[in-house]
PDB file of C-alpha atoms in Angstrom:
ATOM      1  CA  UNK A 945      -6.763   0.019  27.043  1.00 56.00           C
ATOM      2  CA  UNK A 946      -5.727  -0.367  23.428  1.00 61.00           C
ATOM      3  CA  UNK A 947      -4.409   2.386  21.271  1.00 64.00           C
ATOM      4  CA  UNK A 948      -6.884   4.199  19.073  1.00 72.00           C
ATOM      5  CA  UNK A 949      -6.108   4.106  15.375  1.00 72.00           C
ATOM      6  CA  UNK A 950      -6.726   7.256  13.359  1.00 78.00           C
ATOM      7  CA  UNK A 951      -9.467   6.659  10.762  1.00 82.00           C
ATOM      8  CA  UNK A 952      -8.070   5.634   7.385  1.00 81.00           C
ATOM      9  CA  UNK A 953      -9.677   8.576   5.562  1.00 83.00           C
ATOM     10  CA  UNK A 954      -7.919  10.985   7.937  1.00 86.00           C
ATOM     11  CA  UNK A 955      -4.640   9.136   7.500  1.00 85.00           C
ATOM     12  CA  UNK A 956      -4.837   9.602   3.723  1.00 85.00           C
ATOM     13  CA  UNK A 957      -5.615  13.293   4.132  1.00 86.00           C
ATOM     14  CA  UNK A 958      -2.629  13.626   6.461  1.00 88.00           C
ATOM     15  CA  UNK A 959      -0.373  11.869   3.949  1.00 87.00           C
ATOM     16  CA  UNK A 960      -1.476  14.211   1.193  1.00 86.00           C
ATOM     17  CA  UNK A 961      -1.664  17.472   3.119  1.00 88.00           C
ATOM     18  CA  UNK A 962       1.209  17.077   5.575  1.00 90.00           C
ATOM     19  CA  UNK A 963       3.645  14.222   5.143  1.00 91.00           C
ATOM     20  CA  UNK A 964       4.114  14.301   1.360  1.00 92.00           C
ATOM     21  CA  UNK A 965       3.261  17.947   0.657  1.00 93.00           C
ATOM     22  CA  UNK A 966       6.883  18.905  -0.024  1.00 94.00           C
ATOM     23  CA  UNK A 967       7.476  15.718  -2.011  1.00 94.00           C
ATOM     24  CA  UNK A 968       4.517  16.560  -4.269  1.00 94.00           C
ATOM     25  CA  UNK A 969       5.710  20.135  -4.693  1.00 95.00           C
ATOM     26  CA  UNK A 970       9.101  18.818  -5.846  1.00 96.00           C
ATOM     27  CA  UNK A 971       7.553  16.713  -8.597  1.00 95.00           C
ATOM     28  CA  UNK A 972       7.171  17.905 -12.183  1.00 96.00           C
ATOM     29  CA  UNK A 973       3.630  19.112 -13.007  1.00 93.00           C
ATOM     30  CA  UNK A 974       2.747  15.953 -14.969  1.00 92.00           C
ATOM     31  CA  UNK A 975       3.928  13.827 -12.062  1.00 95.00           C
ATOM     32  CA  UNK A 976       1.962  15.904  -9.558  1.00 96.00           C
ATOM     33  CA  UNK A 977      -1.254  14.906 -11.308  1.00 94.00           C
ATOM     34  CA  UNK A 978      -0.157  11.238 -11.191  1.00 93.00           C
ATOM     35  CA  UNK A 979       0.555  11.610  -7.467  1.00 92.00           C
ATOM     36  CA  UNK A 980      -2.875  13.199  -6.955  1.00 93.00           C
ATOM     37  CA  UNK A 981      -4.512  10.283  -8.784  1.00 91.00           C
ATOM     38  CA  UNK A 982      -2.714   7.759  -6.565  1.00 90.00           C
ATOM     39  CA  UNK A 983      -4.099   9.534  -3.503  1.00 89.00           C
ATOM     40  CA  UNK A 984      -7.586   9.570  -5.064  1.00 89.00           C
ATOM     41  CA  UNK A 985      -7.334   5.822  -5.687  1.00 89.00           C
ATOM     42  CA  UNK A 986      -6.465   5.327  -2.024  1.00 86.00           C
ATOM     43  CA  UNK A 987      -9.598   7.234  -1.070  1.00 86.00           C
ATOM     44  CA  UNK A 988     -11.745   5.252  -3.528  1.00 87.00           C
ATOM     45  CA  UNK A 989     -10.529   1.997  -1.989  1.00 86.00           C
ATOM     46  CA  UNK A 990     -11.677   3.109   1.459  1.00 83.00           C
ATOM     47  CA  UNK A 991     -13.256  -0.215   2.462  1.00 85.00           C
ATOM     48  CA  UNK A 992     -10.096  -2.182   1.624  1.00 85.00           C
ATOM     49  CA  UNK A 993      -7.994   0.372   3.481  1.00 82.00           C
ATOM     50  CA  UNK A 994     -10.141   0.133   6.584  1.00 81.00           C
ATOM     51  CA  UNK A 995     -10.053  -3.664   6.436  1.00 82.00           C
ATOM     52  CA  UNK A 996      -6.248  -3.640   6.222  1.00 81.00           C
ATOM     53  CA  UNK A 997      -5.940  -1.872   9.594  1.00 74.00           C
ATOM     54  CA  UNK A 998      -2.358  -1.121   8.655  1.00 73.00           C
ATOM     55  CA  UNK A 999      -0.501   1.374  10.837  1.00 74.00           C
ATOM     56  CA  UNK A1000       1.435   2.441   7.722  1.00 79.00           C
ATOM     57  CA  UNK A1001      -1.368   3.866   5.595  1.00 83.00           C
ATOM     58  CA  UNK A1002       0.980   4.736   2.716  1.00 87.00           C
ATOM     59  CA  UNK A1003       1.441   1.011   2.086  1.00 88.00           C
ATOM     60  CA  UNK A1004      -2.301   0.566   1.803  1.00 87.00           C
ATOM     61  CA  UNK A1005      -2.633   3.563  -0.514  1.00 89.00           C
ATOM     62  CA  UNK A1006       0.158   2.322  -2.780  1.00 90.00           C
ATOM     63  CA  UNK A1007      -1.153  -1.237  -2.862  1.00 90.00           C
ATOM     64  CA  UNK A1008      -4.657   0.039  -3.672  1.00 90.00           C
ATOM     65  CA  UNK A1009      -3.231   2.138  -6.487  1.00 91.00           C
ATOM     66  CA  UNK A1010      -1.225  -0.790  -7.833  1.00 93.00           C
ATOM     67  CA  UNK A1011      -4.259  -3.101  -7.801  1.00 94.00           C
ATOM     68  CA  UNK A1012      -6.432  -0.556  -9.616  1.00 92.00           C
ATOM     69  CA  UNK A1013      -3.748   0.310 -12.167  1.00 92.00           C
ATOM     70  CA  UNK A1014      -3.005  -3.384 -12.784  1.00 95.00           C
ATOM     71  CA  UNK A1015      -6.714  -4.027 -13.379  1.00 95.00           C
ATOM     72  CA  UNK A1016      -6.841  -1.114 -15.819  1.00 95.00           C
ATOM     73  CA  UNK A1017      -3.782  -2.450 -17.650  1.00 95.00           C
ATOM     74  CA  UNK A1018      -5.335  -5.910 -18.010  1.00 97.00           C
ATOM     75  CA  UNK A1019      -8.551  -4.373 -19.383  1.00 96.00           C
ATOM     76  CA  UNK A1020      -6.519  -2.377 -21.920  1.00 96.00           C
ATOM     77  CA  UNK A1021      -4.659  -5.512 -23.001  1.00 96.00           C
ATOM     78  CA  UNK A1022      -7.959  -7.290 -23.602  1.00 95.00           C
ATOM     79  CA  UNK A1023      -9.280  -4.349 -25.601  1.00 95.00           C
ATOM     80  CA  UNK A1024      -6.123  -4.316 -27.740  1.00 95.00           C
ATOM     81  CA  UNK A1025      -6.478  -8.042 -28.381  1.00 93.00           C
ATOM     82  CA  UNK A1026     -10.121  -7.591 -29.399  1.00 92.00           C
ATOM     83  CA  UNK A1027      -9.268  -4.688 -31.690  1.00 92.00           C
ATOM     84  CA  UNK A1028      -6.384  -6.638 -33.180  1.00 90.00           C
ATOM     85  CA  UNK A1029      -8.664  -9.584 -34.002  1.00 88.00           C
ATOM     86  CA  UNK A1030     -11.353  -7.303 -35.431  1.00 82.00           C
ATOM     87  CA  UNK A1031      -8.847  -5.308 -37.465  1.00 68.00           C
ATOM     88  CA  UNK A1032      -7.174  -8.404 -38.871  1.00 62.00           C
ATOM     89  CA  UNK A1033      -3.711  -6.965 -38.386  1.00 58.00           C
ATOM     90  CA  UNK A1034      -1.064  -8.226 -35.997  1.00 55.00           C
ATOM     91  CA  UNK A1035       1.051  -6.049 -33.735  1.00 54.00           C
TER      92      UNK A1035
END
């Protein structure tokens, strides 16, 4: 029989509560909130994480966070361009 894979949502919880608990504690307060947000992004991208079926769930969490943050950055760039055109000034 094949090996059972721990559900992705449990893997994320384990990363946050066990594996990286000391790492998080060692971060500065402002970085702790960034770390927490990365873990939340991993949870929000649950379907993609399940589809990845990756035995290294941290990779999936980090890739999910990168994709979401990259999308946010592109949206911000577009907003800046729109504001720049509306304002009439150049950056």
